[in-house]
Short mmCIF file of C-alpha atoms and ligand atoms in Angstrom, two decimals:
data_model
loop_
_atom_site.label_atom_id
_atom_site.label_comp_id
_atom_site.label_asym_id
_atom_site.label_seq_id
_atom_site.Cartn_x
_atom_site.Cartn_y
_atom_site.Cartn_z
CA MET K 1 -2.01 11.74 -27.62
CA ILE K 2 -4.92 11.36 -26.07
CA TYR K 3 -4.68 12.26 -22.15
CA TYR K 4 -8.19 13.33 -20.61
CA PRO K 5 -11.30 13.08 -21.23
CA GLU K 6 -10.94 8.86 -21.99
CA LYS K 7 -13.59 7.70 -23.25
CA TYR K 8 -13.98 3.35 -22.27
CA ALA K 9 -16.58 0.63 -22.90
CA ILE K 10 -18.52 1.17 -20.26
CA LYS K 11 -19.22 5.00 -18.86
CA ASP K 12 -18.30 5.63 -15.74
CA GLU K 13 -20.82 6.00 -13.23
CA ARG K 14 -20.72 5.73 -9.32
CA MET K 15 -21.32 2.63 -7.78
CA LYS K 16 -21.58 1.07 -11.16
CA PRO K 17 -19.17 -1.54 -12.44
CA PHE K 18 -16.45 -0.17 -15.28
CA ILE K 19 -14.54 -3.69 -15.95
CA ASP K 20 -14.83 -4.74 -19.79
CA GLU K 21 -12.56 -7.36 -20.57
CA LYS K 22 -12.98 -7.38 -24.38
CA GLU K 23 -11.90 -4.04 -24.09
CA THR K 24 -8.95 -4.42 -21.55
CA TRP K 25 -7.96 -7.61 -23.92
CA GLY K 26 -8.21 -5.65 -26.53
CA PHE K 27 -5.76 -3.07 -25.62
CA ILE K 28 -3.12 -5.96 -24.58
CA ASN K 29 -3.79 -7.47 -27.72
CA ASN K 30 -3.99 -4.80 -30.45
CA VAL K 31 -1.40 -2.05 -28.78
CA LYS K 32 1.72 -1.56 -30.90
CA ALA K 33 5.08 -0.91 -28.54
CA ASP K 34 7.33 0.55 -31.05
CA LYS K 35 10.82 2.20 -29.32
CA GLN K 36 9.77 5.36 -30.20
CA ARG K 37 6.24 5.25 -29.01
CA VAL K 38 7.11 3.28 -25.41
CA ARG K 39 9.62 6.42 -24.82
CA GLU K 40 7.26 9.16 -26.08
CA VAL K 41 4.94 7.21 -22.88
CA ILE K 42 7.65 6.85 -20.35
CA GLN K 43 7.93 10.76 -21.00
CA ALA K 44 4.12 11.52 -20.57
CA SER K 45 4.64 10.07 -17.07
CA LEU K 46 7.95 11.48 -15.96
CA ASP K 47 5.65 15.45 -17.12
CA LYS K 48 3.15 13.91 -14.52
CA LYS K 49 0.58 12.71 -16.52
CA ARG K 50 -1.00 9.85 -15.58
CA LEU K 51 -1.15 7.27 -18.73
CA SER K 52 -4.34 6.08 -20.17
CA LEU K 53 -5.27 2.13 -21.03
CA GLU K 54 -3.84 2.47 -23.80
CA GLU K 55 -0.46 4.25 -22.47
CA THR K 56 -0.29 1.67 -20.02
CA ALA K 57 -0.84 -1.24 -23.01
CA VAL K 58 2.04 0.05 -24.55
CA LEU K 59 4.61 -0.44 -21.26
CA ILE K 60 3.03 -3.74 -20.98
CA ASN K 61 3.39 -5.20 -24.50
CA ALA K 62 7.18 -3.49 -24.76
CA THR K 63 8.96 -6.97 -24.29
CA ASP K 64 12.42 -5.98 -25.76
CA PRO K 65 15.05 -6.38 -22.87
CA GLU K 66 16.31 -2.73 -23.87
CA LEU K 67 12.92 -1.54 -23.74
CA ILE K 68 12.17 -3.23 -20.47
CA GLU K 69 15.18 -1.47 -18.78
CA GLU K 70 14.55 2.11 -20.19
CA ILE K 71 10.53 1.18 -18.53
CA LYS K 72 12.55 0.68 -14.51
CA GLU K 73 15.22 3.44 -15.31
CA GLY K 74 11.87 5.98 -15.90
CA ALA K 75 9.90 4.49 -13.30
CA ARG K 76 13.51 4.84 -11.22
CA THR K 77 14.05 8.73 -12.35
CA LEU K 78 10.48 9.14 -11.76
CA LYS K 79 10.80 7.82 -7.86
CA GLU K 80 13.92 9.80 -7.26
CA LYS K 81 12.35 13.10 -9.26
CA VAL K 82 8.93 13.22 -7.86
CA TYR K 83 8.89 11.20 -3.74
CA GLY K 84 12.64 11.54 -3.23
CA GLU K 85 14.27 9.33 -0.80
CA ARG K 86 11.39 8.72 2.05
CA ILE K 87 9.57 5.61 2.82
CA VAL K 88 7.08 4.79 5.12
CA LEU K 89 6.73 2.36 6.93
CA PHE K 90 3.65 0.30 9.10
CA ALA K 91 2.34 -2.48 10.70
CA PRO K 92 -0.74 -4.72 9.98
CA LEU K 93 -2.09 -6.12 12.88
CA TYR K 94 -4.07 -8.68 12.47
CA VAL K 95 -7.03 -8.59 14.50
CA GLY K 96 -9.30 -11.69 13.42
CA ASP K 97 -9.15 -15.07 11.35
CA LEU K 98 -13.00 -16.14 11.71
CA CYS K 99 -14.23 -16.21 8.22
CA THR K 100 -17.28 -17.16 6.38
CA ASN K 101 -15.56 -16.71 3.12
CA ASN K 102 -13.69 -19.67 0.90
CA CYS K 103 -11.40 -17.74 -1.34
CA GLN K 104 -9.34 -20.57 -2.60
CA TYR K 105 -6.12 -18.54 -2.01
CA CYS K 106 -6.42 -17.94 1.96
CA GLY K 107 -5.79 -19.75 4.67
CA PHE K 108 -8.53 -18.38 6.52
CA ARG K 109 -11.32 -19.79 4.06
CA SER K 110 -14.10 -21.36 5.81
CA GLU K 111 -13.53 -24.50 4.24
CA ASN K 112 -9.87 -24.68 5.80
CA LYS K 113 -10.54 -25.99 9.40
CA GLY K 114 -7.00 -26.70 10.66
CA MET K 115 -6.46 -22.94 11.22
CA LYS K 116 -6.73 -21.92 14.48
CA ARG K 117 -9.61 -19.25 14.83
CA ILE K 118 -8.61 -16.68 17.26
CA THR K 119 -10.27 -13.31 17.60
CA LEU K 120 -8.29 -10.30 19.93
CA ASN K 121 -10.12 -9.67 22.78
CA GLU K 122 -9.74 -5.83 23.98
CA GLN K 123 -6.36 -7.03 26.53
CA GLN K 124 -5.05 -8.86 23.57
CA LEU K 125 -5.29 -6.07 20.93
CA ILE K 126 -3.98 -3.93 23.71
CA GLU K 127 -1.22 -5.86 24.49
CA GLU K 128 -0.45 -6.61 20.92
CA THR K 129 -0.72 -2.57 19.65
CA THR K 130 1.52 -2.06 23.03
CA ALA K 131 4.18 -4.41 21.41
CA LEU K 132 4.08 -2.20 18.11
CA ILE K 133 4.81 0.46 19.64
CA ASP K 134 7.50 -0.19 21.59
CA GLN K 135 9.20 -1.50 18.15
CA GLY K 136 8.57 2.06 17.41
CA HIS K 137 5.43 1.91 14.81
CA LYS K 138 3.10 4.59 14.64
CA ARG K 139 1.05 3.56 12.02
CA LEU K 140 -0.61 0.28 11.74
CA ILE K 141 -3.61 -1.36 9.81
CA LEU K 142 -5.28 -3.53 10.95
CA VAL K 143 -6.90 -6.71 9.33
CA TYR K 144 -9.68 -9.06 9.80
CA GLY K 145 -11.22 -11.91 7.98
CA GLU K 146 -15.07 -11.23 6.69
CA HIS K 147 -17.27 -12.66 9.71
CA PRO K 148 -20.65 -11.27 11.21
CA LYS K 149 -19.09 -10.74 14.31
CA TYR K 150 -17.01 -8.21 12.99
CA SER K 151 -19.46 -6.15 12.41
CA ALA K 152 -18.54 -1.92 11.35
CA GLU K 153 -19.36 -1.09 15.31
CA PHE K 154 -16.83 -3.95 15.92
CA ILE K 155 -14.04 -3.03 13.79
CA ALA K 156 -14.61 0.91 15.14
CA GLU K 157 -14.37 -0.14 18.61
CA THR K 158 -11.02 -1.95 17.82
CA VAL K 159 -10.02 1.07 16.31
CA ASN K 160 -10.74 3.41 19.01
CA ILE K 161 -8.90 0.89 21.52
CA VAL K 162 -5.64 0.54 19.34
CA TYR K 163 -5.83 4.96 18.92
CA GLY K 164 -6.37 4.98 22.93
CA VAL K 165 -3.05 3.14 24.11
CA LYS K 166 0.44 5.19 25.23
CA HIS K 167 3.38 3.68 26.22
CA ASP K 168 6.40 5.23 27.20
CA ASN K 169 6.73 8.21 24.56
CA GLY K 170 5.20 5.90 21.93
CA GLU K 171 1.15 6.05 20.45
CA ILE K 172 0.07 5.14 16.70
CA ARG K 173 -0.91 7.70 14.69
CA ARG K 174 -2.91 6.30 11.67
CA VAL K 175 -4.91 3.73 11.69
CA ASN K 176 -6.01 2.61 8.62
CA ILE K 177 -7.97 -0.49 7.62
CA ASN K 178 -7.80 -3.83 5.45
CA ALA K 179 -11.26 -5.57 5.86
CA ALA K 180 -14.66 -6.43 4.21
CA PRO K 181 -17.14 -4.11 2.40
CA PHE K 182 -19.46 -2.56 3.88
CA ASP K 183 -22.81 -0.58 2.80
CA ILE K 184 -22.30 2.67 2.85
CA PRO K 185 -23.60 3.35 6.47
CA GLY K 186 -21.53 0.96 8.20
CA PHE K 187 -18.47 2.22 6.02
CA ARG K 188 -20.00 5.75 7.38
CA THR K 189 -19.50 4.15 11.14
CA ILE K 190 -16.22 3.21 10.53
CA LYS K 191 -14.77 6.65 8.97
CA ASP K 192 -16.18 8.00 12.25
CA SER K 193 -13.90 6.43 14.71
CA GLY K 194 -10.70 7.80 12.76
CA ILE K 195 -9.47 5.54 10.32
CA GLY K 196 -6.71 7.04 7.59
CA THR K 197 -7.20 4.42 4.08
CA PHE K 198 -9.59 1.87 3.83
CA GLN K 199 -7.96 -0.90 1.79
CA ILE K 200 -10.03 -3.36 -0.15
CA PHE K 201 -8.48 -5.64 -2.56
CA GLN K 202 -9.94 -6.23 -5.53
CA GLU K 203 -8.03 -9.45 -5.94
CA THR K 204 -8.52 -10.14 -9.30
CA TYR K 205 -10.64 -7.98 -12.07
CA HIS K 206 -11.16 -10.77 -14.27
CA GLU K 207 -15.11 -12.02 -13.32
CA PRO K 208 -14.14 -15.86 -14.58
CA THR K 209 -10.99 -16.33 -12.47
CA TYR K 210 -13.00 -14.32 -9.61
CA ALA K 211 -16.04 -16.88 -9.66
CA LYS K 212 -13.37 -19.97 -9.86
CA VAL K 213 -11.26 -18.73 -6.84
CA HIS K 214 -13.91 -17.40 -4.45
CA LEU K 215 -16.55 -20.32 -3.62
CA GLY K 216 -18.56 -19.89 -0.50
CA GLY K 217 -19.84 -16.66 1.50
CA VAL K 218 -20.48 -12.88 0.55
CA LYS K 219 -17.08 -12.29 -1.42
CA ARG K 220 -18.48 -14.22 -4.12
CA ASN K 221 -20.18 -11.11 -5.62
CA TYR K 222 -17.74 -9.74 -7.81
CA GLU K 223 -19.53 -6.22 -8.25
CA TRP K 224 -20.49 -5.52 -4.68
CA ARG K 225 -16.82 -5.95 -4.00
CA LEU K 226 -15.77 -3.67 -7.61
CA THR K 227 -17.90 -1.21 -6.09
CA SER K 228 -17.18 -1.38 -2.55
CA LEU K 229 -14.46 1.34 -2.79
CA ASP K 230 -17.04 3.75 -4.27
CA ARG K 231 -19.40 3.26 -1.18
CA ALA K 232 -16.38 4.40 1.06
CA GLN K 233 -16.13 7.41 -1.28
CA GLU K 234 -19.95 7.90 -0.63
CA ALA K 235 -19.39 7.74 2.99
CA GLY K 236 -16.89 10.59 3.35
CA ILE K 237 -13.87 8.36 3.10
CA ASP K 238 -11.93 9.63 0.06
CA ASP K 239 -8.58 7.86 1.51
CA VAL K 240 -8.78 4.61 -0.30
CA GLY K 241 -6.86 1.42 -1.04
CA ILE K 242 -6.53 -0.68 -3.85
CA GLY K 243 -4.85 -4.33 -5.14
CA ALA K 244 -4.62 -6.93 -7.19
CA LEU K 245 -3.66 -10.39 -5.96
CA PHE K 246 -1.07 -11.07 -8.52
CA GLY K 247 -0.89 -14.65 -9.49
CA LEU K 248 -4.51 -15.44 -9.76
CA TYR K 249 -4.73 -14.57 -13.56
CA ASP K 250 -2.93 -12.88 -15.90
CA TRP K 251 -0.61 -9.93 -14.63
CA ARG K 252 -1.10 -7.70 -17.51
CA TYR K 253 -4.42 -7.46 -17.18
CA GLU K 254 -4.73 -6.69 -13.50
CA VAL K 255 -2.37 -4.01 -14.06
CA LEU K 256 -4.75 -2.34 -17.22
CA SER K 257 -7.52 -3.33 -14.46
CA LEU K 258 -5.80 -1.00 -11.72
CA VAL K 259 -5.40 1.88 -13.78
CA ARG K 260 -9.05 1.52 -15.06
CA HIS K 261 -9.51 1.55 -11.46
CA VAL K 262 -7.79 5.15 -10.65
CA ASN K 263 -9.89 6.50 -13.36
CA HIS K 264 -13.15 5.42 -12.62
CA PHE K 265 -12.11 7.56 -9.24
CA GLU K 266 -11.09 10.01 -10.78
CA ALA K 267 -14.08 10.32 -13.44
CA VAL K 268 -16.70 9.79 -10.70
CA TYR K 269 -14.87 11.20 -7.38
CA ASN K 270 -12.00 13.58 -8.73
CA VAL K 271 -9.71 11.87 -6.84
CA GLY K 272 -7.93 8.77 -6.94
CA PRO K 273 -6.85 6.32 -5.07
CA HIS K 274 -4.72 7.16 -1.91
CA THR K 275 -2.24 3.64 -2.55
CA ILE K 276 -1.99 0.87 -5.22
CA SER K 277 -1.27 -2.78 -3.38
CA PHE K 278 0.32 -5.51 -5.48
CA PRO K 279 0.51 -8.68 -3.52
CA ARG K 280 2.21 -11.84 -4.98
CA ILE K 281 0.21 -15.21 -4.32
CA GLN K 282 2.29 -16.87 -1.24
CA ASN K 283 1.87 -19.85 0.86
CA ALA K 284 -0.94 -20.36 2.22
CA MET K 285 -2.47 -23.44 4.59
CA SER K 286 -4.80 -25.30 2.16
CA LEU K 287 -3.47 -23.44 -0.77
CA ASN K 288 -6.01 -24.35 -3.75
CA ILE K 289 -4.65 -22.41 -7.42
CA ASP K 290 -4.20 -23.09 -10.66
CA LYS K 291 0.35 -22.41 -10.74
CA GLU K 292 -0.34 -21.26 -14.35
CA HIS K 293 -0.56 -17.05 -13.25
CA LEU K 294 1.81 -16.97 -10.97
CA VAL K 295 3.82 -13.69 -11.69
CA LYS K 296 7.71 -14.21 -11.83
CA ASP K 297 10.39 -12.01 -10.08
CA ASP K 298 11.24 -10.27 -13.30
CA GLU K 299 7.93 -9.81 -14.04
CA PHE K 300 7.12 -8.78 -10.96
CA VAL K 301 9.89 -6.05 -11.26
CA ARG K 302 8.92 -4.70 -13.91
CA LEU K 303 4.65 -4.89 -13.39
CA VAL K 304 5.96 -2.48 -10.10
CA SER K 305 7.91 -0.08 -12.90
CA ILE K 306 4.90 -0.13 -15.00
CA LEU K 307 2.64 0.98 -12.10
CA ARG K 308 4.52 3.45 -10.82
CA LEU K 309 4.44 5.14 -14.50
CA ALA K 310 1.01 4.67 -15.20
CA VAL K 311 0.05 6.26 -11.45
CA PRO K 312 2.63 8.53 -11.17
CA TYR K 313 0.97 10.20 -7.97
CA THR K 314 -0.32 7.47 -6.04
CA GLY K 315 0.99 5.56 -3.25
CA MET K 316 2.49 2.34 -3.84
CA ILE K 317 2.94 -0.14 -0.43
CA LEU K 318 4.61 -3.34 -0.86
CA THR K 319 4.89 -5.63 2.05
CA ALA K 320 7.20 -8.82 3.95
CA ARG K 321 5.44 -11.16 1.29
CA GLU K 322 8.24 -10.66 -0.53
CA PRO K 323 11.65 -11.90 0.14
CA ARG K 324 14.56 -8.99 0.95
CA HIS K 325 16.31 -9.11 -2.11
CA ILE K 326 12.62 -8.28 -4.01
CA ARG K 327 12.10 -5.58 -1.29
CA ASP K 328 15.37 -4.16 -1.92
CA GLN K 329 14.81 -3.90 -5.91
CA VAL K 330 11.62 -2.51 -6.29
CA LEU K 331 12.00 0.27 -3.63
CA ARG K 332 14.69 1.89 -6.40
CA PHE K 333 10.95 1.25 -8.59
CA GLY K 334 9.28 3.36 -6.26
CA VAL K 335 7.35 1.94 -3.60
CA SER K 336 6.28 4.40 -0.95
CA GLN K 337 5.10 2.51 1.79
CA ILE K 338 6.94 -0.58 3.53
CA ASP K 339 6.38 -2.53 6.61
CA GLY K 340 8.61 -3.61 9.10
CA GLY K 341 8.77 -5.93 12.08
CA THR K 342 6.01 -7.83 11.06
CA ASN K 343 4.42 -10.86 12.32
CA LEU K 344 0.92 -12.28 10.76
CA GLU K 345 0.68 -14.81 13.96
CA LEU K 346 -2.81 -13.56 16.05
CA GLY K 347 -1.05 -12.31 19.30
CA GLY K 348 2.31 -12.72 17.94
CA TYR K 349 3.77 -9.37 18.04
CA SER K 350 3.37 -9.48 22.20
CA LYS K 351 5.06 -13.03 22.40
CA GLY K 352 7.31 -11.01 21.32
CA LYS K 353 9.06 -13.70 18.78
CA LYS K 354 9.48 -13.71 15.09
CA ASP K 355 6.66 -14.59 12.61
CA SER K 356 6.36 -17.91 13.44
CA GLN K 357 5.99 -19.81 9.69
CA ASP K 358 3.66 -22.13 11.28
CA LEU K 359 0.42 -22.08 8.99
CA THR K 360 -1.94 -23.09 10.66
CA MET K 361 -1.54 -19.60 12.67
CA GLY K 362 -1.40 -17.34 9.96
CA GLN K 363 -2.86 -16.25 6.92
CA PHE K 364 -0.07 -16.77 4.55
CA GLN K 365 3.41 -17.26 4.71
CA ILE K 366 6.05 -14.31 4.26
CA ASN K 367 9.39 -13.54 3.23
CA ASP K 368 10.79 -11.25 4.88
CA ASN K 369 11.34 -11.72 8.98
CA ARG K 370 13.62 -8.41 9.53
CA SER K 371 12.70 -7.12 11.99
CA LEU K 372 11.42 -2.97 12.45
CA ASN K 373 14.94 -1.72 13.74
CA GLU K 374 17.23 -3.92 10.80
CA ILE K 375 14.90 -2.91 8.49
CA MET K 376 15.26 1.07 9.66
CA ASP K 377 18.86 0.25 9.94
CA GLU K 378 19.08 -0.92 6.48
CA LEU K 379 17.32 2.43 4.66
CA ILE K 380 19.73 4.21 6.88
CA LYS K 381 22.97 2.85 5.28
CA THR K 382 21.40 3.02 1.75
CA GLY K 383 20.13 6.72 2.58
CA TYR K 384 16.58 6.18 1.79
CA ILE K 385 14.89 8.44 5.04
CA PRO K 386 12.60 5.90 7.00
CA SER K 387 9.46 8.33 7.64
CA PHE K 388 6.37 7.75 10.18
CA CYS K 389 5.14 10.71 9.34
CA THR K 390 1.47 11.83 10.07
CA ALA K 391 1.52 15.10 9.63
CA CYS K 392 -1.05 15.54 6.27
CA TYR K 393 -3.36 12.99 7.36
CA ARG K 394 -4.00 14.84 10.77
CA LEU K 395 -3.48 18.48 9.72
CA GLY K 396 -6.77 17.45 7.26
CA ARG K 397 -4.46 17.69 4.30
CA THR K 398 -6.12 13.89 2.47
CA GLY K 399 -4.54 13.92 -0.90
CA GLU K 400 -1.49 14.39 -0.04
CA HIS K 401 0.46 12.02 -2.50
CA PHE K 402 -1.62 14.43 -5.02
CA MET K 403 -0.01 17.32 -3.26
CA GLU K 404 3.15 15.67 -2.87
CA PHE K 405 3.05 15.51 -6.60
CA SER K 406 1.93 18.31 -8.14
CA VAL K 407 2.13 21.29 -5.54
CA PRO K 408 6.00 22.83 -6.22
CA GLY K 409 8.29 22.37 -3.27
CA PHE K 410 5.43 20.57 -0.91
CA ILE K 411 8.09 17.56 -0.45
CA LYS K 412 11.16 20.25 0.89
CA ARG K 413 8.67 22.14 2.82
CA PHE K 414 6.65 19.40 4.62
CA CYS K 415 7.49 15.57 3.94
CA SER K 416 11.32 16.02 4.42
CA PRO K 417 10.92 17.92 7.24
CA ASN K 418 8.16 15.45 8.97
CA ALA K 419 10.53 12.11 7.75
CA LEU K 420 13.61 13.72 9.43
CA LEU K 421 11.22 14.66 12.91
CA THR K 422 10.08 11.32 12.65
CA LEU K 423 13.18 9.47 12.46
CA ALA K 424 14.51 11.76 15.03
CA GLU K 425 11.85 10.44 17.50
CA TYR K 426 12.36 6.98 16.40
CA LEU K 427 16.09 7.00 17.09
CA GLU K 428 15.66 8.58 20.55
CA ASP K 429 12.70 6.23 22.13
CA TYR K 430 13.88 3.29 19.91
CA ALA K 431 17.02 2.81 18.55
CA PRO K 432 19.99 0.55 19.79
CA ALA K 433 23.33 3.04 19.76
CA ASP K 434 25.17 2.11 16.62
CA THR K 435 21.33 2.76 14.08
CA LYS K 436 21.26 6.24 16.37
CA GLU K 437 24.09 7.31 14.73
CA LYS K 438 24.18 6.24 11.49
CA GLY K 439 20.41 7.82 12.07
CA TYR K 440 21.80 11.10 13.24
CA GLN K 441 23.95 11.60 10.30
CA LEU K 442 21.28 10.67 8.20
CA ILE K 443 19.85 13.84 9.44
CA ASP K 444 22.39 15.86 9.35
CA GLN K 445 22.92 15.24 5.85
CA LYS K 446 19.81 15.89 5.23
CA ILE K 447 18.87 18.60 6.48
CA GLU K 448 22.23 20.48 5.02
CA GLU K 449 21.05 19.73 1.59
CA LEU K 450 17.58 21.04 2.56
CA SER K 451 19.23 24.07 3.45
CA ALA K 452 20.01 24.83 -0.20
CA HIS K 453 16.13 25.46 -0.84
CA GLN K 454 14.55 27.11 2.20
CA LYS K 455 15.07 28.42 6.13
CA VAL K 456 15.72 25.53 8.31
CA GLU K 457 15.97 27.35 11.52
CA LYS K 458 12.71 26.11 12.13
CA LEU K 459 13.53 22.54 11.23
CA ARG K 460 16.45 22.80 13.81
CA GLU K 461 14.70 24.24 16.88
CA LYS K 462 12.38 21.11 16.43
CA MET K 463 15.22 18.70 15.93
CA GLU K 464 16.67 20.22 19.55
CA LEU K 465 12.74 19.84 20.74
CA VAL K 466 12.51 16.48 19.94
CA LYS K 467 16.31 15.50 21.57
CA GLN K 468 15.25 17.20 24.39
CA GLY K 469 12.04 15.14 25.19
CA ARG K 470 9.63 16.72 23.30
CA ARG K 471 7.19 14.10 20.25
CA ASP K 472 4.89 14.69 17.49
CA LEU K 473 6.11 18.05 16.41
CA TYR K 474 5.76 18.19 12.66
CA PHE K 475 5.43 21.13 10.19
N1 LIG J 1 -10.90 -10.03 4.48
C1 LIG J 1 -10.65 -9.32 4.17
C2 LIG J 1 -10.80 -9.52 2.72
O1 LIG J 1 -10.75 -10.41 2.41
O2 LIG J 1 -10.71 -8.36 1.76
C3 LIG J 1 -9.24 -8.72 4.54
C4 LIG J 1 -8.24 -9.22 4.15
S1 LIG J 1 -6.99 -10.26 3.32
C5 LIG J 1 -7.23 -10.87 5.46
C6 LIG J 1 -5.78 -9.14 3.26
C7 LIG J 1 -5.33 -9.33 1.63
O3 LIG J 1 -4.22 -10.78 1.98
C8 LIG J 1 -6.27 -10.19 0.44
O4 LIG J 1 -7.27 -9.12 0.02
C9 LIG J 1 -5.29 -11.47 -0.16
O5 LIG J 1 -5.29 -9.65 -1.32
C10 LIG J 1 -4.35 -10.62 0.57
N2 LIG J 1 -3.82 -12.51 0.46
C11 LIG J 1 -5.06 -13.07 1.27
N3 LIG J 1 -4.27 -14.72 0.29
C12 LIG J 1 -2.77 -14.68 0.51
C13 LIG J 1 -1.83 -15.37 -0.21
N4 LIG J 1 -1.93 -16.31 0.18
N5 LIG J 1 -0.37 -14.57 -0.46
C14 LIG J 1 -0.73 -13.32 -0.58
N6 LIG J 1 -1.63 -12.48 -0.25
C15 LIG J 1 -2.90 -13.38 0.30
FE1 LIG J 2 -11.32 -14.67 4.33
FE2 LIG J 2 -10.99 -12.59 3.34
FE3 LIG J 2 -8.96 -14.97 3.40
FE4 LIG J 2 -11.20 -14.32 1.26
S1 LIG J 2 -9.34 -13.45 1.80
S2 LIG J 2 -10.26 -16.29 2.94
S3 LIG J 2 -12.39 -13.44 2.69
S4 LIG J 2 -9.77 -13.45 5.18
#
């Protein structure tokens, strides 16, 4: 069985494309998925090996319902064994929807004249951030259209504004970015503002489809986008998030390409991406795409499970694009981060209403309108530990997913205690009484469980301090 090194048709080089369409289809069309082979591949993943393209293709090609169940079970076991019950929470904050591109799936596209174009000014950004802090958030992802106005300097400035907002006991401790690709100096400027992850989704790795759906602006250039996170790495941003927009092309091709992107990073930068996102296309104003590749629910659950097994040490993000029943299901198969209380309307958080679903106000429609507290409550009830932890990033422990995965005891020593401390902060400052009660029951139970493996005195001490009003304590 081959794991490393892998020889692919295109040699991996810094800032050079790495996707070969024929090769990708070659794997999908030729790799056999008999029972024994599927089981071997699941076991390789449970042994903490990132899967090769050939192995990922084995999972993709397994269509027997019994084997699909085994893949899902494998993903569930891996998630439980490796990551435990923590789920990290965040919220998207849309800063501006001006856009010079013409992506056929997006409400912000330049040709859509019905969209209300808004760029938050400093005051509005402060109000939005304050509203999110008051929900209990500690981690945001700032989102921007692609427009000359949203230069690297502009983005860095908005990051500084967000970090500068303090309200009561709250503050934002980690700002991630989803914005257009930059050149290396641009990425450097944004890095210097203290961001966490820079996310850029390739949308589709299939070049002919990419050309069909990107009809204007800089984003037409497939290679500029494909190599964008290499430039981020060159600029010193080693914390990057990749993704594909599922529904534009064959999901099997996109899954293999995401894995190819991961091993490209490993080959040239020695570190995989921090996170993978797998948004499915949602309804949007002036949506204009072929429906033939839309991904059905069962395929979606399958593809998330396959990704979990293929890249065991990469964080996986699931957003409120998906309805609650899908979110609940997919959480079990390996998702590590979700958003809560999401509102895509520009300026929508400070207006204090749920996402309006008015398509002239947002990029696309979301399907999970629960408030952050509703989600927290639900997670606590089901035994997950909701976490707002930002410790690794602030202690310079980058690559934490890798550490979680590869350093024995890392989760029990750092992640679980930190998750519990941030949960306690939330319970003290933002939760209604019944959530608070359930939350502390969960905390007591989890500390008890941890005490079987390690000393928990320090954790108990810190927990007491949180109850007395101290904040931002972590290991
Ligand atoms: N303008 C930047 C860009 O295109 O990279 C920022 C990203 S955009 C605001 C965020 C992501 O939303 C896109 O990369 C795309 O994958 C996703 N998206 C766009 N339209 C969507 C739709 N109709 N349904 C679901 N996701 C969509
Ligand atoms: Fe603009 Fe991004 Fe929407 Fe494309 S996906 S139209 S680049 S905001």
